[in-house]
Short mmCIF file of C-alpha atoms and ligand atoms in Angstrom, two decimals:
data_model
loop_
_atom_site.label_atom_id
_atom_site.label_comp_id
_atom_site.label_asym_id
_atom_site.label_seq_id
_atom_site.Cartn_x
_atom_site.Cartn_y
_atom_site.Cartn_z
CA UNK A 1 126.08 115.86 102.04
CA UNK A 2 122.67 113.77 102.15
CA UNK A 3 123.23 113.05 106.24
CA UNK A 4 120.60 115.59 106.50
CA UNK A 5 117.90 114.14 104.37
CA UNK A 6 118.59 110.61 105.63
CA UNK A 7 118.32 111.69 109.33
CA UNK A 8 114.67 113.54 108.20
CA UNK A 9 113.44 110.07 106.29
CA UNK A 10 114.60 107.36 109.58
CA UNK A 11 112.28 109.77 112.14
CA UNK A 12 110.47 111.23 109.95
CA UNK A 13 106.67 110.83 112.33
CA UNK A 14 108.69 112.30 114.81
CA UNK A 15 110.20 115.29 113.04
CA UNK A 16 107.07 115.97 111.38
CA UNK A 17 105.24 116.50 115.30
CA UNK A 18 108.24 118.60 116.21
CA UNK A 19 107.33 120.66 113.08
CA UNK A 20 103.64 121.09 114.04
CA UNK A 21 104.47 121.89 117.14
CA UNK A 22 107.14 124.67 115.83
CA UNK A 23 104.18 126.60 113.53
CA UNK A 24 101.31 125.47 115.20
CA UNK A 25 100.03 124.28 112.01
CA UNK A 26 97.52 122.04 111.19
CA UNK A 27 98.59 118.93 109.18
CA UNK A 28 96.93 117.49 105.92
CA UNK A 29 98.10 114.09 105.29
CA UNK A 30 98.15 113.56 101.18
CA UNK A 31 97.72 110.62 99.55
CA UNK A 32 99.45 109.74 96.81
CA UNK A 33 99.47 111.53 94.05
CA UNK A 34 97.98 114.59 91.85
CA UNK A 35 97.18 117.09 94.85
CA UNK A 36 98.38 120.51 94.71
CA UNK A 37 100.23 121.06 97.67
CA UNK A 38 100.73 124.58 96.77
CA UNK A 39 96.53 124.81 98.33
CA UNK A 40 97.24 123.50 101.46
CA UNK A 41 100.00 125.81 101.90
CA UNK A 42 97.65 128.31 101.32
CA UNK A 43 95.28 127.30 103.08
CA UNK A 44 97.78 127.74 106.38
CA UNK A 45 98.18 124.37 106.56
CA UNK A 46 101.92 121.86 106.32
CA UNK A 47 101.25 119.22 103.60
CA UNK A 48 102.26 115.91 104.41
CA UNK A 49 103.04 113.24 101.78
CA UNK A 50 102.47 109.66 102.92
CA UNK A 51 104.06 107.31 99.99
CA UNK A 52 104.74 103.62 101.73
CA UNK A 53 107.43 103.15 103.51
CA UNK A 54 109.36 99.97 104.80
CA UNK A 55 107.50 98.99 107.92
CA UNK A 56 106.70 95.06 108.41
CA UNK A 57 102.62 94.76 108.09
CA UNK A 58 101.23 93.31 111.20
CA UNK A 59 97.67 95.11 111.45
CA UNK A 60 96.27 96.37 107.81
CA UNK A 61 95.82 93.09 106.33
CA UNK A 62 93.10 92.85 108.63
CA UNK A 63 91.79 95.58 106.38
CA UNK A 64 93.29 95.40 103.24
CA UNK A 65 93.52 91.99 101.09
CA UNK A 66 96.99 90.33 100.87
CA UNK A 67 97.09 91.26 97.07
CA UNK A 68 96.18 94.66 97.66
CA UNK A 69 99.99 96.97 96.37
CA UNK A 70 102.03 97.48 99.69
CA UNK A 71 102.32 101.14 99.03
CA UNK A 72 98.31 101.15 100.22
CA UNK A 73 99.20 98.51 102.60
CA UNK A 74 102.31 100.33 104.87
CA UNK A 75 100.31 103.57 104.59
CA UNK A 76 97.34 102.03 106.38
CA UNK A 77 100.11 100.33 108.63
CA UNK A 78 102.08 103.35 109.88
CA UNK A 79 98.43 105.13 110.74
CA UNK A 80 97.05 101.86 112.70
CA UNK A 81 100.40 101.97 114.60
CA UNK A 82 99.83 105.67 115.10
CA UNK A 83 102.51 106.71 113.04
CA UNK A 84 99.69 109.52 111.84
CA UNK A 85 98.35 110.77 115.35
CA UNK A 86 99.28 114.23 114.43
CA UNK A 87 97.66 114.60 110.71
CA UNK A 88 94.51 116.67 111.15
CA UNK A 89 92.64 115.39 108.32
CA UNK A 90 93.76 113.71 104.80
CA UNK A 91 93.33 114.22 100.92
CA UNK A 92 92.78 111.48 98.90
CA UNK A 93 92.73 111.09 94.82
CA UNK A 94 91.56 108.61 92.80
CA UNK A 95 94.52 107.86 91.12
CA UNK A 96 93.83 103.62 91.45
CA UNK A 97 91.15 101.40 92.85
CA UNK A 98 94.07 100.78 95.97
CA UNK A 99 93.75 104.51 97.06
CA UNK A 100 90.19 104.90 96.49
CA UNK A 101 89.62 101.64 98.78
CA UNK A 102 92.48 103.09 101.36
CA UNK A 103 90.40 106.29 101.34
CA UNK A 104 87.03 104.08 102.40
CA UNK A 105 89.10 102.24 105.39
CA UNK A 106 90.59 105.75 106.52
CA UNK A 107 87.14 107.08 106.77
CA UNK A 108 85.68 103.72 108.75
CA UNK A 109 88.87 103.39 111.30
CA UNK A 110 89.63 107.15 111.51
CA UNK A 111 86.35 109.05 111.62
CA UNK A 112 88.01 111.93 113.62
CA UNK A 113 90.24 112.88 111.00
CA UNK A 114 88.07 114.29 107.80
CA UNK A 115 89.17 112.88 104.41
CA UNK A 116 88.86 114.49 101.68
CA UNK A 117 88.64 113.26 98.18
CA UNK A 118 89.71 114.66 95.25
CA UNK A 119 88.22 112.75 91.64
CA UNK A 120 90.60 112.45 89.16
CA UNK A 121 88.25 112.10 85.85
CA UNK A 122 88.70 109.84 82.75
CA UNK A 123 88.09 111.60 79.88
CA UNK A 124 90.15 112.70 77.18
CA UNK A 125 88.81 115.66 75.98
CA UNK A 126 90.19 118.95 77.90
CA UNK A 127 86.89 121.05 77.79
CA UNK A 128 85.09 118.37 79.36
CA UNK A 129 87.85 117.35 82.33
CA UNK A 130 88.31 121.13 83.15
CA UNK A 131 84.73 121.87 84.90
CA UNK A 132 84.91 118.43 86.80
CA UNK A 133 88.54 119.36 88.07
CA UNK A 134 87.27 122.37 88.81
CA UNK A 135 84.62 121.42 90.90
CA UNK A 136 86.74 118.37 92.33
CA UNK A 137 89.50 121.53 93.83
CA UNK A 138 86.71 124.12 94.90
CA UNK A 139 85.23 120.85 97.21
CA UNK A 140 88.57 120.14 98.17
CA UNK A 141 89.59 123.63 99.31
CA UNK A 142 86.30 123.90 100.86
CA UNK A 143 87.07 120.71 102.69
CA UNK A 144 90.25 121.81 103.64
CA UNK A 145 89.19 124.87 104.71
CA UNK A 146 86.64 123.31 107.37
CA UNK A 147 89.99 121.36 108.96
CA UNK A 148 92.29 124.59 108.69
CA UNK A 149 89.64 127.31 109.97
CA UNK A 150 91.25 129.26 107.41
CA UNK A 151 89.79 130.57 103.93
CA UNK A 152 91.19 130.79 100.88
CA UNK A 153 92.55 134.20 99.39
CA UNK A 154 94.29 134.92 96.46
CA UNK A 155 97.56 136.26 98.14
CA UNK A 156 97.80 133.67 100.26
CA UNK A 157 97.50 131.35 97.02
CA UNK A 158 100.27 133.51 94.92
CA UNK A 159 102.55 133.28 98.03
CA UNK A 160 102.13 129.54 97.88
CA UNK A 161 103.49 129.28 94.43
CA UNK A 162 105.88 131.02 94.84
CA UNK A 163 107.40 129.06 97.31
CA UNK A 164 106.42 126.16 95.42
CA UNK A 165 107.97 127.30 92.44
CA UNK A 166 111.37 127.92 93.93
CA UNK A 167 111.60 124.23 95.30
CA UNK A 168 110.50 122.88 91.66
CA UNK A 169 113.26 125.29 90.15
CA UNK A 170 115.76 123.62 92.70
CA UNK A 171 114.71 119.93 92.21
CA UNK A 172 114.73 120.72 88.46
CA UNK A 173 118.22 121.60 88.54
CA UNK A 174 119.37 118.46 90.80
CA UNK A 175 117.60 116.22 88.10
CA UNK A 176 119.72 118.56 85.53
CA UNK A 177 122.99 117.72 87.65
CA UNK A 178 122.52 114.70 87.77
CA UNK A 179 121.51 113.93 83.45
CA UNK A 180 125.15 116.36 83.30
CA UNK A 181 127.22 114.39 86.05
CA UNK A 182 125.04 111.26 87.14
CA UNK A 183 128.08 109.93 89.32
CA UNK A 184 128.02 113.23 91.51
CA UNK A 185 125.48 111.75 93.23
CA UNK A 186 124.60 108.42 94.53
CA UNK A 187 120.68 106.82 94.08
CA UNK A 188 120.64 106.50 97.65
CA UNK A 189 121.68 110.25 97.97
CA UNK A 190 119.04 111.46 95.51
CA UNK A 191 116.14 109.78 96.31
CA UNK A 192 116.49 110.07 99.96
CA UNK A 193 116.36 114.04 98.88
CA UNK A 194 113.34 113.04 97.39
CA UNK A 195 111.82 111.13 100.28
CA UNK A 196 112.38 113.84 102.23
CA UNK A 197 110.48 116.53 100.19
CA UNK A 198 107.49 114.44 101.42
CA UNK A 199 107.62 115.51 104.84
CA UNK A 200 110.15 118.55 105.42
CA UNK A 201 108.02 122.08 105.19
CA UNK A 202 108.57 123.97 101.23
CA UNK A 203 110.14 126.66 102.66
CA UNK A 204 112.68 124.37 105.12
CA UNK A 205 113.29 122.03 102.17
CA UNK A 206 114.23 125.13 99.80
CA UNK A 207 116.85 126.51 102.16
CA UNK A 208 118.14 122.90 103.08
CA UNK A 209 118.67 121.68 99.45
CA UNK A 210 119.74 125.05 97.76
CA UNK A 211 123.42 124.56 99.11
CA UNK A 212 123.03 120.75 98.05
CA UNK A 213 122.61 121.45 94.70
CA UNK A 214 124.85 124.36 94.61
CA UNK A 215 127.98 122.02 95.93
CA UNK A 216 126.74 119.27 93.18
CA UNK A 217 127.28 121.50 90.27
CA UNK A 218 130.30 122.43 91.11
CA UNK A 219 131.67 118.67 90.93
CA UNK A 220 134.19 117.61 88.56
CA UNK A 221 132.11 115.30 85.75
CA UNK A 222 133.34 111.88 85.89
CA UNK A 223 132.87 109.54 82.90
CA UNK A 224 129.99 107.20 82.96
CA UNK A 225 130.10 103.43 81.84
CA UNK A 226 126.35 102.36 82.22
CA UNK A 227 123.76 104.79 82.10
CA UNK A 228 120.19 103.77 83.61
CA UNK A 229 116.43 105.31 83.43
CA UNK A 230 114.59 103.93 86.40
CA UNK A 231 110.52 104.16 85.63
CA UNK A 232 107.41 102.92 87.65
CA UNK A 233 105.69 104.64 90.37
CA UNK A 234 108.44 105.33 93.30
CA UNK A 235 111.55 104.57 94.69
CA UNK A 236 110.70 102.18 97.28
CA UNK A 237 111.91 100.17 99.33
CA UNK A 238 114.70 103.54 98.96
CA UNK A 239 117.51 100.80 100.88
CA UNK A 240 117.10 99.05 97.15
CA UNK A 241 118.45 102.14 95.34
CA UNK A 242 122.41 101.65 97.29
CA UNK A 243 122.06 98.36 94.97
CA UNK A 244 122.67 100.49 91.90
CA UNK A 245 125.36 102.37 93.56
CA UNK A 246 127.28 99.32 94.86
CA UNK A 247 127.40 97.41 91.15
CA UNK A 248 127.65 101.02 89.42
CA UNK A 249 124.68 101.05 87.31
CA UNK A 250 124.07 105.31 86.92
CA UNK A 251 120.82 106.64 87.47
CA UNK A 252 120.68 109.78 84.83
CA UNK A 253 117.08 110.01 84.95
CA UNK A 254 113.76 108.60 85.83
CA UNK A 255 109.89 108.03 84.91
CA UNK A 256 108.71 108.18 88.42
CA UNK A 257 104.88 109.32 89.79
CA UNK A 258 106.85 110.29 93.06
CA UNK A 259 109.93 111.48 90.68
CA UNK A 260 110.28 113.69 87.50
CA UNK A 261 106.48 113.37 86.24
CA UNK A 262 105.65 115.06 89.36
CA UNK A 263 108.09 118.12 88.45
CA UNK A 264 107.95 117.51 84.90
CA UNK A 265 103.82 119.28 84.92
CA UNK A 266 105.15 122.49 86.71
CA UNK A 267 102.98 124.30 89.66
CA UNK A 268 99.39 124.94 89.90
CA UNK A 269 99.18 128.28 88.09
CA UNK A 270 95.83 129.03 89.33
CA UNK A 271 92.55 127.46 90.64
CA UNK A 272 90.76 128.06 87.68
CA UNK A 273 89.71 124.51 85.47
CA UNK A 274 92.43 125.15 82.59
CA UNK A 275 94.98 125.83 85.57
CA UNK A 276 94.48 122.58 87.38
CA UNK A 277 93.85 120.39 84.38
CA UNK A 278 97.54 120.80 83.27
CA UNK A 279 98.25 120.32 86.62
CA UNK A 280 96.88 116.67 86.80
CA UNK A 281 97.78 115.81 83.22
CA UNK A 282 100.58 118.60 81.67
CA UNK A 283 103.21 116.32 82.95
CA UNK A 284 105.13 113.08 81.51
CA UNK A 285 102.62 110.52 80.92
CA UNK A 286 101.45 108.24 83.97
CA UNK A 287 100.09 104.71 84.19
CA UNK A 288 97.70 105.77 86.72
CA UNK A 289 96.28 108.37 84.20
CA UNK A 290 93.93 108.08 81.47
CA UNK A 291 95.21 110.39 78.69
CA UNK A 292 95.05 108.59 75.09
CA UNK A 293 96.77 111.98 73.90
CA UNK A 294 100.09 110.45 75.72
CA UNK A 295 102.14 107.58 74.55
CA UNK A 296 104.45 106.84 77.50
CA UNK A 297 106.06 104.00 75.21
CA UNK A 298 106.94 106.67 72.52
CA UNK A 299 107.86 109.35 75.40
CA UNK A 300 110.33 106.53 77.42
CA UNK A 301 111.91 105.51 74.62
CA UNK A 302 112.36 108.77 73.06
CA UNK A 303 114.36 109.67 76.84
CA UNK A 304 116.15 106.56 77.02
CA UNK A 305 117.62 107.28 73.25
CA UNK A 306 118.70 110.54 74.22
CA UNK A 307 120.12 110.05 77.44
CA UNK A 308 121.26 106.74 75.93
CA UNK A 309 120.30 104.92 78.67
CA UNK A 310 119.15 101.47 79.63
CA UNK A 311 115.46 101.22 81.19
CA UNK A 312 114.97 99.46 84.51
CA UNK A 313 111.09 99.07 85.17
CA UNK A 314 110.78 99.41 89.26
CA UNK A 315 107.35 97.98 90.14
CA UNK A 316 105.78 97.34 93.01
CA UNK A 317 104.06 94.12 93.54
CA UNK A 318 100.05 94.20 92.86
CA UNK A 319 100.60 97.90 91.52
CA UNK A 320 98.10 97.47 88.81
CA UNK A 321 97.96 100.49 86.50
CA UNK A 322 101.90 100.05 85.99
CA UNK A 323 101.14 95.56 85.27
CA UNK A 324 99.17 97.00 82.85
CA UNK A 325 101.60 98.81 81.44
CA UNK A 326 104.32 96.74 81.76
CA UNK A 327 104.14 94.16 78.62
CA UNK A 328 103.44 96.87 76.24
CA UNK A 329 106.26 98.99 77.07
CA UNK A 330 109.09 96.33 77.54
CA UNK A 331 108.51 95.17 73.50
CA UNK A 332 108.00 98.48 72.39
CA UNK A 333 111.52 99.34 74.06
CA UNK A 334 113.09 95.49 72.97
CA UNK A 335 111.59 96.74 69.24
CA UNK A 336 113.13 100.05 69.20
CA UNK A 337 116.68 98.68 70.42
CA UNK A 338 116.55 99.79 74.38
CA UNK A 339 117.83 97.11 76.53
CA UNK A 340 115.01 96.75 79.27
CA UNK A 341 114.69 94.72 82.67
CA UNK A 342 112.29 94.71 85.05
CA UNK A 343 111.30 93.49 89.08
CA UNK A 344 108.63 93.67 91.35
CA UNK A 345 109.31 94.65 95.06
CA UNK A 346 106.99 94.70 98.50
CA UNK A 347 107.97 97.75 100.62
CA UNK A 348 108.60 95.55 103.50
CA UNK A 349 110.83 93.71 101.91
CA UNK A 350 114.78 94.21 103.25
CA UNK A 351 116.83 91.38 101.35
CA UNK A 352 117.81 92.56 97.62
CA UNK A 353 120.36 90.05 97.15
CA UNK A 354 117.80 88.57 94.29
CA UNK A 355 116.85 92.09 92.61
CA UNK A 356 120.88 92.71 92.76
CA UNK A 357 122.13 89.21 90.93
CA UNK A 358 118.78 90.33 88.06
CA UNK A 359 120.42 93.71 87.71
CA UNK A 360 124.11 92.25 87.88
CA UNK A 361 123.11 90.33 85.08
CA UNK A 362 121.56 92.65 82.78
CA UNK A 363 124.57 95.10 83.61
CA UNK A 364 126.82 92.10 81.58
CA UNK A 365 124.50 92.63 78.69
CA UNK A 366 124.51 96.60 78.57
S1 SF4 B 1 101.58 101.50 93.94
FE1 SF4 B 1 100.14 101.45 92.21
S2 SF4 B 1 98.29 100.46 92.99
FE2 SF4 B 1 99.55 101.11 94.75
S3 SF4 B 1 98.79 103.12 95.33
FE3 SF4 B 1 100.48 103.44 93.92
S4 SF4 B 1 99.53 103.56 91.89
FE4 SF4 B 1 98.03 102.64 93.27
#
């Protein structure tokens, strides 16, 4: 059932150039996270996510320092092995230092492919984020535009969401299969559907997943015995997720930047300031977002409680907005009764046998 979406994720360079070559598209290469990929679309172009991936690092610590998160690190990998020759030009935010220095190294080693930034502001006040995120999009459209050739209109833009908000309705209701019936489908399964929403076009990823999701909620619901929340930034190294299948701990839901926060803030409604303000921060809270108006220990515990679940912290090593985080959350979870574990991973990394003995472990004392 997920053959499809694992095929997409082990080529995906490859399928990505066949898909270029298919619409004659330009390609934007996005950064992680916070860019509204319902613009490019508009903007005639096929958004490309680029969110680490497990490829040994030979080349970008010549650019990068050794402590610098391996989610920065691969990225800059696959583009110095020329796993990127077909992006036309890239958006980058300033969600963490990492990006903002992988956005400085793209522009030095790259300078044929534009890169366009997009400034995520720290304020808390509304009124005075909106006009900044304002002008932040209207550059980045107009910097888009320059790659593209093609303006932006209205229709175009209302087309886009559309699309965009038929995919969200889809992965909303996989997330709500899975909260319903979590052993219908496997981690592997789900976040490889996940991984490949990065690369596969809206519209192909729509028509590939609708009868996915459609066969899902038809399963039978089986009975659960340990129910898990998985929360840090994303999935990866993905291989690690078949460790909760094989010892049976259920994902029902997660706290993800790559995962349900992304879905959980809805489309861009419009590219007026109000519209792309909730965009950036109307979703679950993030660690790579300042918003005192958010308490993500409150809002994790208050999902782990009613999905009575277990939280497992998935961090990647040198990720510092979520080390930040971390301390705070695990004894605000250990004070409110939530039983908690945590491990750090490097993309590149291809032996679990460690992170699986941790988690066998804490499964004894669930
Ligand atoms: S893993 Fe953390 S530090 Fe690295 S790019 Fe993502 S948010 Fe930034």
């Amino acid at each position: 059932m997920f053959e499809k979406f694992i095929e997409v994720n082990r080529d995906s360079a490859n399928r990505a150039r066949q898909w270029k070559q298919k619409t004659g598209k330009k390609v934007i290469g996005v950064m992680p996270e916070y860019f509204p990929s319902e613009v490019i679309t508009a903007l005639g172009a096929y958004p490309v996510h680029f969110k680490g991936t497990q490829i040994p690092i030979s080349r970008a610590d010549t650019y990068l320092q050794s402590f610098s998160c391996t989610t920065t690190r691969t990225i800059l990998e696959q583009a110095m092995q020329g796993d990127m020759d077909y992006v036309d030009g890239f958006v980058f935010t300033t969600m963490c230092d990492n990006q903002q220095n992988l956005a400085e190294v793209f522009k030095k080693l790259f300078p044929e492919k534009p890169v366009v930034t997009f400034m995520i502001p720290f304020a808390n006040d509304a009124s005075v984020r909106q006009p900044h995120l304002k002008e932040q999009l209207d550059k980045a459209i107009a910097g888009i535009s320059r790659i593209t050739g093609t303006g932006f209109t209205q229709d175009a833009f209302q087309t886009a969401r559309a699309l965009y908000e038929r995919r969200a309705a889809l992965i909303n209701r996989l997330y709500d299969v899975r909260r319903r019936n979590p052993k219908a489908v496997s981690a592997y399964g789900f976040y490889s559907i996940l991984k490949a929403d990065a690369v596969v076009p809206a519209e192909e990823f729509t028509a590939l997943l609708e009868p996915v999701v459609s066969a899902l909620e038809n399963k039978d619901v089986l009975p659960v015995e340990h129910r898990i929340i998985i929360s840090g930034i994303t999935p990866e190294p993905l291989e690690l997720a078949k460790v909760f299948d094989e010892i049976d701990l259920s994902i029902v839901d997660d706290d993800l930047t790559s995962g349900m926060r992304q879905f959980s803030r809805g489309v861009l409604s419009g590219i007026d300031g109000a519209g792309i303000d909730r965009f950036v921060f109307g979703g679950s809270p993030c660690s790579t977002l300042f918003n005192p108006a958010q308490d993500r220990r409150a809002y994790l515990a208050d999902k782990a409680a009613r999905d009575k679940a277990a939280v497992v912290l998935w961090q990647i090593k040198f990720c510092e907005p979520e080390a930040f985080d971390r301390p705070d959350l695990i004894a605000f979870l250990k004070q409110r009764g939530i039983p908690v574990t945590s491990f750090e991973v490097e993309l590149q990394m291809n032996s679990f046998e460690g992170i699986k003995t941790r988690l066998q472990a804490f499964k004894e004392i669930l």
